[in-house]
PDB file of C-alpha atoms and ligand atoms in Angstrom:
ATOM      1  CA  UNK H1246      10.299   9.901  -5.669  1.00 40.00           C
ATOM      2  CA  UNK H1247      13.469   9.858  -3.401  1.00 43.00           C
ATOM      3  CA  UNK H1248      13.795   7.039  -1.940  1.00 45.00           C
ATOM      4  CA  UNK H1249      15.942   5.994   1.359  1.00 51.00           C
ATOM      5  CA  UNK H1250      16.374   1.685   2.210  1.00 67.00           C
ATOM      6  CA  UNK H1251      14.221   3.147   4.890  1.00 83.00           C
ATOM      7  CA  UNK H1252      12.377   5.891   3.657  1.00 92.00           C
ATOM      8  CA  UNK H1253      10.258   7.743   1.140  1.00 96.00           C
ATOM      9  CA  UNK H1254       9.680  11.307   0.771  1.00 96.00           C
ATOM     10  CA  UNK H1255       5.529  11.678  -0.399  1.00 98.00           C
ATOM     11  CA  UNK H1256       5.523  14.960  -2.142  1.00 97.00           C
ATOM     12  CA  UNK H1257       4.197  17.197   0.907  1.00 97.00           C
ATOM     13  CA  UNK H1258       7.313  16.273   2.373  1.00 96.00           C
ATOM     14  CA  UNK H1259       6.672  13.838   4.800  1.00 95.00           C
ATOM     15  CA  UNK H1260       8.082  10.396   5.473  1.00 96.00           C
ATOM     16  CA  UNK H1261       6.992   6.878   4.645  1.00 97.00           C
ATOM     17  CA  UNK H1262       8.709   3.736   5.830  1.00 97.00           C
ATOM     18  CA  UNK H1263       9.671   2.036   2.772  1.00 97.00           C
ATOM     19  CA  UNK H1264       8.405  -1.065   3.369  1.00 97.00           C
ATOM     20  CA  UNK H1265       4.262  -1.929   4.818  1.00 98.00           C
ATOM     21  CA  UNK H1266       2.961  -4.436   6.348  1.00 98.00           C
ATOM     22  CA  UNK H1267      -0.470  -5.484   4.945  1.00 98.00           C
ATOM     23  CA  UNK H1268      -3.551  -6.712   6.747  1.00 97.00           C
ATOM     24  CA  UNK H1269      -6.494  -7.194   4.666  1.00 95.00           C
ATOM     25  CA  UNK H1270      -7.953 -10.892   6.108  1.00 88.00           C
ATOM     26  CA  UNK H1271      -7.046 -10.473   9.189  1.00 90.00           C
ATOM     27  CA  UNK H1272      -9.631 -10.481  12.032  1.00 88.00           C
ATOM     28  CA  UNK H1273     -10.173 -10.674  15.872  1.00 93.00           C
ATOM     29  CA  UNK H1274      -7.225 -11.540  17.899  1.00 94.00           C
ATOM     30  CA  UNK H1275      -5.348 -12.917  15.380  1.00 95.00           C
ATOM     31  CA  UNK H1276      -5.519  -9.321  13.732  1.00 97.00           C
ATOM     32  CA  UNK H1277      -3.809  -8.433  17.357  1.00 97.00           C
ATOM     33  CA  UNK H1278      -1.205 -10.505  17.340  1.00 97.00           C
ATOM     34  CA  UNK H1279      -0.381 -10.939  14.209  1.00 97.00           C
ATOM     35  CA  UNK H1280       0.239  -6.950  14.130  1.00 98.00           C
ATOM     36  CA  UNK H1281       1.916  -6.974  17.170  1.00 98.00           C
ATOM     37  CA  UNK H1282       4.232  -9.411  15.829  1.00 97.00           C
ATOM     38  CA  UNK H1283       4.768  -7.329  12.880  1.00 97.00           C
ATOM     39  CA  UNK H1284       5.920  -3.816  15.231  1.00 97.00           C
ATOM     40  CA  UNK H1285       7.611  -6.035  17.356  1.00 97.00           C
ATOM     41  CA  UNK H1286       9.718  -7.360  13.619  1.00 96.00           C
ATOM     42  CA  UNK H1287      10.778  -3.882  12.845  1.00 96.00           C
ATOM     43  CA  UNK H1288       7.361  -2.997  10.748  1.00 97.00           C
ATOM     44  CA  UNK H1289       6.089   1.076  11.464  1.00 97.00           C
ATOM     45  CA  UNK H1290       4.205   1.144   8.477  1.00 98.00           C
ATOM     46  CA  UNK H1291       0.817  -0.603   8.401  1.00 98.00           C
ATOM     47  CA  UNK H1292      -1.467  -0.622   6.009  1.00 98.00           C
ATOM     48  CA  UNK H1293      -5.315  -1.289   6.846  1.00 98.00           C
ATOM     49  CA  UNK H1294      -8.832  -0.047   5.419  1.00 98.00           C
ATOM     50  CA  UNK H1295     -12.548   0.240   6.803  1.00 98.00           C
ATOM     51  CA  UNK H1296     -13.349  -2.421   4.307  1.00 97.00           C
ATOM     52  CA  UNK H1297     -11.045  -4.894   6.428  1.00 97.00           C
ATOM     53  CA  UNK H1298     -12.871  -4.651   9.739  1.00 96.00           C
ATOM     54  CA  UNK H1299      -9.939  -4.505  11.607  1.00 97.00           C
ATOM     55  CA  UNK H1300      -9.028  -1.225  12.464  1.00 98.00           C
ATOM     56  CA  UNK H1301     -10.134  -1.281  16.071  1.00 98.00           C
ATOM     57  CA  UNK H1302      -7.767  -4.521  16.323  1.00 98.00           C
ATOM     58  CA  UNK H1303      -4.689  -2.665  14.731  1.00 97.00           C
ATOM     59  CA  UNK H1304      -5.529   0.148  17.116  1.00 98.00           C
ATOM     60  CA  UNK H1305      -5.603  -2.404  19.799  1.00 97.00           C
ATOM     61  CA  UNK H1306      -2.190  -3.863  18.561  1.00 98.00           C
ATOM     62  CA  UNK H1307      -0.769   0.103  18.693  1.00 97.00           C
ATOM     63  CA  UNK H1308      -2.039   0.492  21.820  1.00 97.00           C
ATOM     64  CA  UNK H1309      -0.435  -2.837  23.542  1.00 97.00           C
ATOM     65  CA  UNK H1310       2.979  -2.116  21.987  1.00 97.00           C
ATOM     66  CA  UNK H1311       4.085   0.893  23.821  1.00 96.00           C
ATOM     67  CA  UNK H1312       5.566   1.795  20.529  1.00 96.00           C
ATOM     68  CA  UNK H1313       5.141   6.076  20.484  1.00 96.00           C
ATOM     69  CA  UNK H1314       2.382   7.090  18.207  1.00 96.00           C
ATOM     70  CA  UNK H1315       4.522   9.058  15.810  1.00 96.00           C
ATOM     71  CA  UNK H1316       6.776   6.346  15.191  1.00 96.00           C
ATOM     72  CA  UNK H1317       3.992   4.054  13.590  1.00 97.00           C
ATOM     73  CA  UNK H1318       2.654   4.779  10.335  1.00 98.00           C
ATOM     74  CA  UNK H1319      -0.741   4.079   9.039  1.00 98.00           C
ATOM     75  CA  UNK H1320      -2.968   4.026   6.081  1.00 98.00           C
ATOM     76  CA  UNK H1321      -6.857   3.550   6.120  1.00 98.00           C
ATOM     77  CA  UNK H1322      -8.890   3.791   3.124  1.00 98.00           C
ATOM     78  CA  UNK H1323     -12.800   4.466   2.509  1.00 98.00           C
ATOM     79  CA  UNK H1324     -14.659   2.217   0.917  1.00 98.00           C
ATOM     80  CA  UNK H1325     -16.712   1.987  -2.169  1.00 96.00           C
ATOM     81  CA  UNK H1326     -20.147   2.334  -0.100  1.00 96.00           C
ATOM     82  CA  UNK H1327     -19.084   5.498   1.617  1.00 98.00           C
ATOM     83  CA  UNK H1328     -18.151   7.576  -1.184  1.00 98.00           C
ATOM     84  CA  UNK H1329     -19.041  11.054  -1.436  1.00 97.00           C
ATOM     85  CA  UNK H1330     -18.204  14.019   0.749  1.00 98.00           C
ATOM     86  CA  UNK H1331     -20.476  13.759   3.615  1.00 98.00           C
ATOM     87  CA  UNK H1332     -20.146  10.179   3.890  1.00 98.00           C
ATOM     88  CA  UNK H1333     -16.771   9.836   3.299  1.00 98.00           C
ATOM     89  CA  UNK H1334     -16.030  12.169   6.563  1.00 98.00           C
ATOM     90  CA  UNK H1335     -18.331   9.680   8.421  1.00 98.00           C
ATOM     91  CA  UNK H1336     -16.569   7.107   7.451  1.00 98.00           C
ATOM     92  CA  UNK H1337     -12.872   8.572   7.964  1.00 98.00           C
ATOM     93  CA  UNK H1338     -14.375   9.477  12.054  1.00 98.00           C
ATOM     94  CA  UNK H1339     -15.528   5.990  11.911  1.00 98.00           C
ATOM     95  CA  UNK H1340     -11.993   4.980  11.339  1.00 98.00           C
ATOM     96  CA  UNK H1341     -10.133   7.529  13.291  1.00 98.00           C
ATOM     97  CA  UNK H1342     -12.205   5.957  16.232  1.00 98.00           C
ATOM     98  CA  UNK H1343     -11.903   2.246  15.587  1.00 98.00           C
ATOM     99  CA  UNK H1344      -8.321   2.839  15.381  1.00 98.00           C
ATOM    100  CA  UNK H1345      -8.455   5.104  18.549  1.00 98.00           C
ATOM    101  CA  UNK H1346      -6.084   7.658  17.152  1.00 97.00           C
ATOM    102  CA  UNK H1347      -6.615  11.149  17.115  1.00 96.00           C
ATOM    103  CA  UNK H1348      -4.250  11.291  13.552  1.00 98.00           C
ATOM    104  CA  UNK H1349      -4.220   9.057  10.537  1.00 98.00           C
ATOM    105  CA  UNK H1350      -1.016   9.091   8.433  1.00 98.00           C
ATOM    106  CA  UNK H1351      -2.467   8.167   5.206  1.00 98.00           C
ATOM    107  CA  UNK H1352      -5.809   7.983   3.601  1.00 98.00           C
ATOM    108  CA  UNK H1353      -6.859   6.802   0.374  1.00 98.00           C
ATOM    109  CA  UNK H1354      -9.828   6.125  -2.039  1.00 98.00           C
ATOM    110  CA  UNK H1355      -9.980   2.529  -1.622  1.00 98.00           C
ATOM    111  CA  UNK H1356     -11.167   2.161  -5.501  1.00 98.00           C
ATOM    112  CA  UNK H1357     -12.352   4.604  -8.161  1.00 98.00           C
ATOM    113  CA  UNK H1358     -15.981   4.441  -9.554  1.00 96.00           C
ATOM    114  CA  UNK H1359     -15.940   3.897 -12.919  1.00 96.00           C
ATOM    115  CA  UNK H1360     -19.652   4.701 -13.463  1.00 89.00           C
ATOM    116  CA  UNK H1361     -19.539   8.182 -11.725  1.00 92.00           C
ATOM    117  CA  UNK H1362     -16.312  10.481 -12.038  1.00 90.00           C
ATOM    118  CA  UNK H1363     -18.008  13.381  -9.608  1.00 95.00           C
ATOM    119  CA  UNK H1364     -18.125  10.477  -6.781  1.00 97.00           C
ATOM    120  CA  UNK H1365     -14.417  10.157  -7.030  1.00 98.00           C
ATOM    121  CA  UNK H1366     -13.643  14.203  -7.319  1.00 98.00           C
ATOM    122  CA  UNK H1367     -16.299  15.022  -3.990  1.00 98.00           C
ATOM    123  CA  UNK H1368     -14.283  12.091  -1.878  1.00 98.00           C
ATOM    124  CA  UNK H1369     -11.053  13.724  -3.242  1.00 98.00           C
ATOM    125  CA  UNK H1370     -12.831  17.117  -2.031  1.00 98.00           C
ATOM    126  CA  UNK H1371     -13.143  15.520   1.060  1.00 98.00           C
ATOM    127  CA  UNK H1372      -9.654  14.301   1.417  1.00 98.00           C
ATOM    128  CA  UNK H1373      -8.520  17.355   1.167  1.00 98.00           C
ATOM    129  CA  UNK H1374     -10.037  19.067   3.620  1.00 98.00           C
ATOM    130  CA  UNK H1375      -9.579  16.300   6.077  1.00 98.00           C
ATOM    131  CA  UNK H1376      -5.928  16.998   5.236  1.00 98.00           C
ATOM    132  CA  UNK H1377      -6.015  20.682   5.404  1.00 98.00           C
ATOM    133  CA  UNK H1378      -7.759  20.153   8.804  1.00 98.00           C
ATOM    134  CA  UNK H1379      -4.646  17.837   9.830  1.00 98.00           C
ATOM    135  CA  UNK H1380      -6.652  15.101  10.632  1.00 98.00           C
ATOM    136  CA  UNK H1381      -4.343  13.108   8.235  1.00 98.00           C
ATOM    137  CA  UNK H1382      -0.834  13.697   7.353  1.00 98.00           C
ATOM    138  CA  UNK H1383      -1.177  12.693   3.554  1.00 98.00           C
ATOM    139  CA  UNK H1384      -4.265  11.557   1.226  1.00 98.00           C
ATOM    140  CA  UNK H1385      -4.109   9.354  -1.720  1.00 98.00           C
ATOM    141  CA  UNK H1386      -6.125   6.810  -4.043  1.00 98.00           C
ATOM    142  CA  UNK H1387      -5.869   3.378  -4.509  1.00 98.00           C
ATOM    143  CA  UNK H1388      -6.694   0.848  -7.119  1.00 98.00           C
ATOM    144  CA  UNK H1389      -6.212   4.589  -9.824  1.00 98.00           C
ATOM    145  CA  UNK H1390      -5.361   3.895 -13.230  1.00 98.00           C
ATOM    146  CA  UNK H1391      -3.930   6.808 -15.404  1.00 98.00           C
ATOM    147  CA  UNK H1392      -7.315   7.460 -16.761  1.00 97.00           C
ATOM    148  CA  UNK H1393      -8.573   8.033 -13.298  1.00 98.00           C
ATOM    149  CA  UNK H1394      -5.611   9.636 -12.056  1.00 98.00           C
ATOM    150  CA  UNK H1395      -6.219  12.121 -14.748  1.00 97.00           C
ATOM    151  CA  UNK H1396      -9.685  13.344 -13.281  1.00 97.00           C
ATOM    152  CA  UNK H1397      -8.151  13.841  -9.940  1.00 98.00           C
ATOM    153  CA  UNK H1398      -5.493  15.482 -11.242  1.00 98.00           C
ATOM    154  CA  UNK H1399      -7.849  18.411 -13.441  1.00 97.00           C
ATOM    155  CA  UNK H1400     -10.201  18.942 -10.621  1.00 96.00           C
ATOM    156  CA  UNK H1401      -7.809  18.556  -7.709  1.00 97.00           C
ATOM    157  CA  UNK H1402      -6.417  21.317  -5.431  1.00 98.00           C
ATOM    158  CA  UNK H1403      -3.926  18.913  -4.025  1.00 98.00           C
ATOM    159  CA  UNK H1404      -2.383  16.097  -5.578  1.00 98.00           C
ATOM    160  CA  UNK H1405      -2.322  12.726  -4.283  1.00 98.00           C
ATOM    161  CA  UNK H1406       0.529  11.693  -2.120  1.00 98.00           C
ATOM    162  CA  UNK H1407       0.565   8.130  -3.113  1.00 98.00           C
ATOM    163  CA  UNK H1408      -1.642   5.312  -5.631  1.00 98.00           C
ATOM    164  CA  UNK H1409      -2.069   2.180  -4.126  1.00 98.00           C
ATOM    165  CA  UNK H1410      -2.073  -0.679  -6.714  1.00 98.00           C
ATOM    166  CA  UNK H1411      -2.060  -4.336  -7.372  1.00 98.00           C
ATOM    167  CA  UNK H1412       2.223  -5.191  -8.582  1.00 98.00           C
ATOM    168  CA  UNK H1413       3.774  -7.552  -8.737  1.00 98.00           C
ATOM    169  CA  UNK H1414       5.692  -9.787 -10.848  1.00 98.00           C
ATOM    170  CA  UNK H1415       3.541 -10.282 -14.130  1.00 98.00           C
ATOM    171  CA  UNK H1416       1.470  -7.132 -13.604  1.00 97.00           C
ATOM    172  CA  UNK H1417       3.867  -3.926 -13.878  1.00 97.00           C
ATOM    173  CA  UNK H1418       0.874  -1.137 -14.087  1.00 97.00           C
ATOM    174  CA  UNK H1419       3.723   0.661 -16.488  1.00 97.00           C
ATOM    175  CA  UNK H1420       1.730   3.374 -17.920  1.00 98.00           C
ATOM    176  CA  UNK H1421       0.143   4.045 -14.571  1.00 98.00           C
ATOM    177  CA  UNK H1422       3.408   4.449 -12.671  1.00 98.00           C
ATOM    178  CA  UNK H1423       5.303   5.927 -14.961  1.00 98.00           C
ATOM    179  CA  UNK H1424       2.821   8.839 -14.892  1.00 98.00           C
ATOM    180  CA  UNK H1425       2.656   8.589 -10.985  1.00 98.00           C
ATOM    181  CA  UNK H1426       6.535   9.125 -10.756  1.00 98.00           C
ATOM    182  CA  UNK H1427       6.139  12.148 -13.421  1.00 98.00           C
ATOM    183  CA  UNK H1428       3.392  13.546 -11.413  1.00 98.00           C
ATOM    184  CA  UNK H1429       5.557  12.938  -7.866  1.00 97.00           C
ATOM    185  CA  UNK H1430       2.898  10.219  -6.483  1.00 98.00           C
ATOM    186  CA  UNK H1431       4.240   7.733  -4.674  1.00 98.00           C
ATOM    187  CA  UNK H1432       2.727   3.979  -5.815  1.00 98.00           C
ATOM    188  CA  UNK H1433       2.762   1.956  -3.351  1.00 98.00           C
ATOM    189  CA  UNK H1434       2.266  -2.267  -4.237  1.00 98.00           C
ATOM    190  CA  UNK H1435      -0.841  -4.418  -2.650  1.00 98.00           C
ATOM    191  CA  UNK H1436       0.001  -8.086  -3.120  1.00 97.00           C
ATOM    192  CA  UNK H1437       3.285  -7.676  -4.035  1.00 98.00           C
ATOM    193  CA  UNK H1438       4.018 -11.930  -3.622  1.00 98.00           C
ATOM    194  CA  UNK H1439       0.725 -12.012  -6.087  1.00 96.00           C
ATOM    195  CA  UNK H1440      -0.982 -13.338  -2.758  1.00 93.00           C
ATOM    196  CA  UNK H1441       1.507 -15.659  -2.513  1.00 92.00           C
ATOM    197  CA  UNK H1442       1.512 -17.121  -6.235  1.00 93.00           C
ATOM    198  CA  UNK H1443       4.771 -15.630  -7.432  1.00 94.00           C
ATOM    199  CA  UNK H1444       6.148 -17.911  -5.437  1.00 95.00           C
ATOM    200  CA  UNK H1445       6.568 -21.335  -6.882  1.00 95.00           C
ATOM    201  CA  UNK H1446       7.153 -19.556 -10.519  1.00 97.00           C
ATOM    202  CA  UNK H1447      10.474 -21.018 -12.322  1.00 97.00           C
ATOM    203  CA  UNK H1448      12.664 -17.992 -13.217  1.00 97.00           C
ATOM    204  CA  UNK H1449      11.772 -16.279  -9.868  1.00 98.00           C
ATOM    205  CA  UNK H1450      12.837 -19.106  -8.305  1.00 98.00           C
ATOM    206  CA  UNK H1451      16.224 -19.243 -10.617  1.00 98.00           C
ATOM    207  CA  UNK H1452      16.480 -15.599  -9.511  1.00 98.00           C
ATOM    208  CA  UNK H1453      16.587 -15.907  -6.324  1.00 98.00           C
ATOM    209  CA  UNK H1454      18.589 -19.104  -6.102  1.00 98.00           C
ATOM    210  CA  UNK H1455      21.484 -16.683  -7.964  1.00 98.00           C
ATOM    211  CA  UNK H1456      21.341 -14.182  -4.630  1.00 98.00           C
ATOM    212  CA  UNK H1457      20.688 -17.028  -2.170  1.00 98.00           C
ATOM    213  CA  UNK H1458      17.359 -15.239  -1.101  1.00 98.00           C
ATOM    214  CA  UNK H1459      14.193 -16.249  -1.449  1.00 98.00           C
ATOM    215  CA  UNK H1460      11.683 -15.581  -3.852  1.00 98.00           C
ATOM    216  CA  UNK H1461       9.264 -13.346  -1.741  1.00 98.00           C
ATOM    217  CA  UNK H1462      12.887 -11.145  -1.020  1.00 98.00           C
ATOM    218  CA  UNK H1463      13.300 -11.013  -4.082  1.00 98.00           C
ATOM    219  CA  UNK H1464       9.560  -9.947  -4.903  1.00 98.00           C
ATOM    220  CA  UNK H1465       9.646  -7.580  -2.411  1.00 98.00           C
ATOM    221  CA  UNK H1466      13.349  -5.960  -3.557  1.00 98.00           C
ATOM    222  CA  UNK H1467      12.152  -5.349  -7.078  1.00 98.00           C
ATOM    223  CA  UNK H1468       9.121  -3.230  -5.832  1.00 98.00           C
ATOM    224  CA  UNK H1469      11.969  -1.250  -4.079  1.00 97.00           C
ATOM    225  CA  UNK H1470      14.360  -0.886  -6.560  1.00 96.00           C
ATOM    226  CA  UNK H1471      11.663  -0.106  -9.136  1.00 97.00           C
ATOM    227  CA  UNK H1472      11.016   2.859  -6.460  1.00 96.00           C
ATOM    228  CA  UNK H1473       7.323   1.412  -5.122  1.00 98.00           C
ATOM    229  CA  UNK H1474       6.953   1.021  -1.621  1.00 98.00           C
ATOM    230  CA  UNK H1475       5.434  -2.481  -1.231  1.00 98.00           C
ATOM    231  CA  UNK H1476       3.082  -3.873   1.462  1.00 98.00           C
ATOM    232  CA  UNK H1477       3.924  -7.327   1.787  1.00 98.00           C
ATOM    233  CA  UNK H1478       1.187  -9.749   4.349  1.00 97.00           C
ATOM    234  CA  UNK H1479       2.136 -12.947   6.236  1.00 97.00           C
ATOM    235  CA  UNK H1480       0.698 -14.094   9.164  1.00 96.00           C
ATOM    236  CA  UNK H1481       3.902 -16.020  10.280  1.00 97.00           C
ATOM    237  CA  UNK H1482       7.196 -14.524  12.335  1.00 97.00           C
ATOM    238  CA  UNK H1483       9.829 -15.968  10.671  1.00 98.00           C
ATOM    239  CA  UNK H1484       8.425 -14.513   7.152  1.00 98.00           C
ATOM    240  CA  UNK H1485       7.775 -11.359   8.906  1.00 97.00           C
ATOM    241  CA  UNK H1486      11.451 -11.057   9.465  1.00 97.00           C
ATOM    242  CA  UNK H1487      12.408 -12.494   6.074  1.00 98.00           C
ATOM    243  CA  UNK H1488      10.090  -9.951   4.189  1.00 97.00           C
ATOM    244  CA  UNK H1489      11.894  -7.009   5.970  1.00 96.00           C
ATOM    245  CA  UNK H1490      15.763  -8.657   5.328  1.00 96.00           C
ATOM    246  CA  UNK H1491      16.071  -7.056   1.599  1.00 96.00           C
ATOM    247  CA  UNK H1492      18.815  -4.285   2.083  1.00 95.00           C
ATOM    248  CA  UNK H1493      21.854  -6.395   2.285  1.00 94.00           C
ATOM    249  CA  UNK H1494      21.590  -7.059  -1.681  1.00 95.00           C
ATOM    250  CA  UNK H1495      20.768  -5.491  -5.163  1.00 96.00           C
ATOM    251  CA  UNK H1496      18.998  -6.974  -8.046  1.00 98.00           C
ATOM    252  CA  UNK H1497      21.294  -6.554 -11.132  1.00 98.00           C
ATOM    253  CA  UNK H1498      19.813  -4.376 -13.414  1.00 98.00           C
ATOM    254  CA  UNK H1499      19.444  -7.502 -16.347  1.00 98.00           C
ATOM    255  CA  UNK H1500      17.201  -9.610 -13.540  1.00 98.00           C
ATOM    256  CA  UNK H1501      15.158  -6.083 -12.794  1.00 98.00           C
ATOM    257  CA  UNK H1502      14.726  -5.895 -16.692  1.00 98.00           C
ATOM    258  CA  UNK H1503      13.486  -9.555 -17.252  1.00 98.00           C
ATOM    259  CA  UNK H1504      11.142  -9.154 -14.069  1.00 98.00           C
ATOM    260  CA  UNK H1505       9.577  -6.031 -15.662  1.00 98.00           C
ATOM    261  CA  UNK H1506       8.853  -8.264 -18.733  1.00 98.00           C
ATOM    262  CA  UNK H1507       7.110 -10.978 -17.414  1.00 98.00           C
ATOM    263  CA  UNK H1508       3.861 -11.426 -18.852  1.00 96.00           C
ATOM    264  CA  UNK H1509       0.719 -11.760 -16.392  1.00 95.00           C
ATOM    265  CA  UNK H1510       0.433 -15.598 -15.098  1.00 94.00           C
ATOM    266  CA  UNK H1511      -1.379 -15.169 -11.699  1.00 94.00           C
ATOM    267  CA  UNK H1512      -2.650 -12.329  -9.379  1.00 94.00           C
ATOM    268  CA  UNK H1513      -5.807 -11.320  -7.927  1.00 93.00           C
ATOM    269  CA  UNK H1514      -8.637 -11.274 -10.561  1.00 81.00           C
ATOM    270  CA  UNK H1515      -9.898  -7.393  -8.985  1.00 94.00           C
ATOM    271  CA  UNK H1516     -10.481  -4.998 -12.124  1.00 93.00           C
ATOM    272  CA  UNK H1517      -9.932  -1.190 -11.356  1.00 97.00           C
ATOM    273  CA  UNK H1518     -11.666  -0.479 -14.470  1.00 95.00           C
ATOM    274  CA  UNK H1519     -14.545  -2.870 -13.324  1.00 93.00           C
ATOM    275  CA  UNK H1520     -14.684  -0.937  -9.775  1.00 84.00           C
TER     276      UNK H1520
HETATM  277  P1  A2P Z  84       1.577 -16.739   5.237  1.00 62.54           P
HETATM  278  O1  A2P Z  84       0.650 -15.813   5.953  1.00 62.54           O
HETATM  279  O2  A2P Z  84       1.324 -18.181   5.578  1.00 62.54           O
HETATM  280  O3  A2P Z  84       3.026 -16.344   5.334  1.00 62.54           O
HETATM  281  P2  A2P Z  84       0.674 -10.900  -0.612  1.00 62.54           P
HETATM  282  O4  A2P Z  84       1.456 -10.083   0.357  1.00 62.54           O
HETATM  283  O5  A2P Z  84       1.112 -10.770  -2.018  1.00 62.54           O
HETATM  284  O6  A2P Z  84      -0.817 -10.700  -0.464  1.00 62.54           O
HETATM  285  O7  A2P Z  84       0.930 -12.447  -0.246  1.00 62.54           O
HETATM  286  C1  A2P Z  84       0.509 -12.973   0.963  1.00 62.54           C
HETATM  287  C2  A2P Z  84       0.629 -14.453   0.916  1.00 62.54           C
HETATM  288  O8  A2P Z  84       1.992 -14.819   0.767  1.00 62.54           O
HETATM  289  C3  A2P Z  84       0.127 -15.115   2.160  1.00 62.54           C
HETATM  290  O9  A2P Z  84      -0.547 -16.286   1.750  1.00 62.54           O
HETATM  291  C4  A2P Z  84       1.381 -15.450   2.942  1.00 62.54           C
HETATM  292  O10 A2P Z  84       1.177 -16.640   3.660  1.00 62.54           O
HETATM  293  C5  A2P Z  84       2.406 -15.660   1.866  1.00 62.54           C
HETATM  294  N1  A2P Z  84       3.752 -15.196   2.249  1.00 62.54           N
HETATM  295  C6  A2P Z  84       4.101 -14.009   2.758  1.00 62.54           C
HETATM  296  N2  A2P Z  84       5.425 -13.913   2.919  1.00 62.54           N
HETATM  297  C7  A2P Z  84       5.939 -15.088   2.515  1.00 62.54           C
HETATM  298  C8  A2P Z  84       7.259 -15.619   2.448  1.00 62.54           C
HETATM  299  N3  A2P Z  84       8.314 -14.905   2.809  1.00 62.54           N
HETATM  300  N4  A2P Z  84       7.404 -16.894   1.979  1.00 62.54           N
HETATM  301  C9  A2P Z  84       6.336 -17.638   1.612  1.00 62.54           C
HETATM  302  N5  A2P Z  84       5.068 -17.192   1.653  1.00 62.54           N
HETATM  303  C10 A2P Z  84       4.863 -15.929   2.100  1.00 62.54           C
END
């Protein structure tokens, strides 16, 4: 991947900001404000899914900020339920509309089904030609590890632009990513704070005492320097802006290296193999 402090290049050649801003949780009018908030921070990359019911508030957000279409970035993803090629078309002109765009930047399988590998290749199938009809700029999977990746990848006429997984400090997904960045996928992190419980852990905190930043920086920083575009979520301004301040410093390589060998201690408790 080549990677910009702003940017990344996905492997069709178009751009990503390098840092999301994630919403799964979010509903109603907070969803509104809170992404509001978030464009009016600096964020053009936001990262939602049908499963979140709350793409017609993000599209309300868009809409209310003035901010020109192609200078926002978004992700949806379909859901487990609406797998399949038919349905997964329904579903991705269920989201186009909630979102009230006529364009979505990135789509993804929201998880892979373990119990049926031709459920994951016909919503690839579909993917694609939702992409070849330009109805989204780049397609990609989430929650794929390397043994699911490797299905797309032998029945596949495109390959993915970008796998969406679960990183953060404790849980490195090393086989997986290593074989995205041979393969020229993009991996992008969900919970990259560990939904917040990195936070309060000892040597991250000793970390980022040494830089004077705080832990979720530095959370956030070695996602970026490990070249994986994370998609950090708060709910409050000030952390908004915080989350976003992580290009006036570098990790020294020894930190990066103990971070990448920290064993598991929390996380979400969501099984891709389980999916
Ligand atoms: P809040 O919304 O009150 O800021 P993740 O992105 O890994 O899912 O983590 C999200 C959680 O981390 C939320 O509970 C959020 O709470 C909290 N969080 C996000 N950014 C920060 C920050 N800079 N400092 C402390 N907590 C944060």
């Amino acid at each position: 991947m080549q990677y910009s402090e702003e940017k990344v290049i996905l492997n069709n050649g178009s751009y990503m900001p390098s840092i999301g801003f994630g919403t799964s949780l979010i509903e109603g009018k907070e969803c509104i404000l809170n992404v509001k908030q978030a464009l009016e921070a600096g964020y053009r990359h936001i990262d939602t899914a049908s499963a979140y019911e709350n793409e017609s508030y993000i599209g309300e957000a868009i809409k209310e900020s003035n901010i020109p279409r192609e200078e926002i970035f978004i992700t949806s993803k379909v859901w487990k339920d609406s797998m399949g090629y038919e349905k997964t078309i329904e579903s991705f002109n269920k989201s186009l509309q909630n979102l009230g765009l006529d364009y979505i930047d990135l789509y993804l399988i929201h998880w892979p089904r373990n119990n049926d590998k031709n459920l994951n290749i016909e919503t690839w199938r579909a993917l694609e030609d939702l992409y070849k009809q330009g109805k989204v700029k780049a397609i990609g999977v989430s929650n794929f590890l390397k043994h699911h990746l490797d299905i797309i990848l032998d029945n596949c006429e495109i390959v993915p632009m970008v796998d969406q997984l679960e990183i953060h400090p404790g849980l490195t997904r090393k086989e997986t990513v290593k074989f995205c960045k041979e393969n020229n996928i993009v991996v992008e992190a969900w919970a990259p704070l560990g939904k917040g419980k990195m936070l309060q852990n000892e040597k991250l905190v000793e970390i980022a005492e040494k830089y004077n930043k705080s832990v979720a920086q530095i959370c956030i920083k070695w996602c970026l320097q490990n070249g994986i575009v994370p998609l950090p979520k708060t709910t409050n301004w000030n952390r908004m802006l915080e989350n976003k301040d992580v290009f006036d410093f570098l990790i020294l390589d020894e930190d990066i290296d103990f971070i990448n060998s920290m064993s598991f201690f929390a996380g979400s408790d969501m099984d891709p193999n389980k999916s």
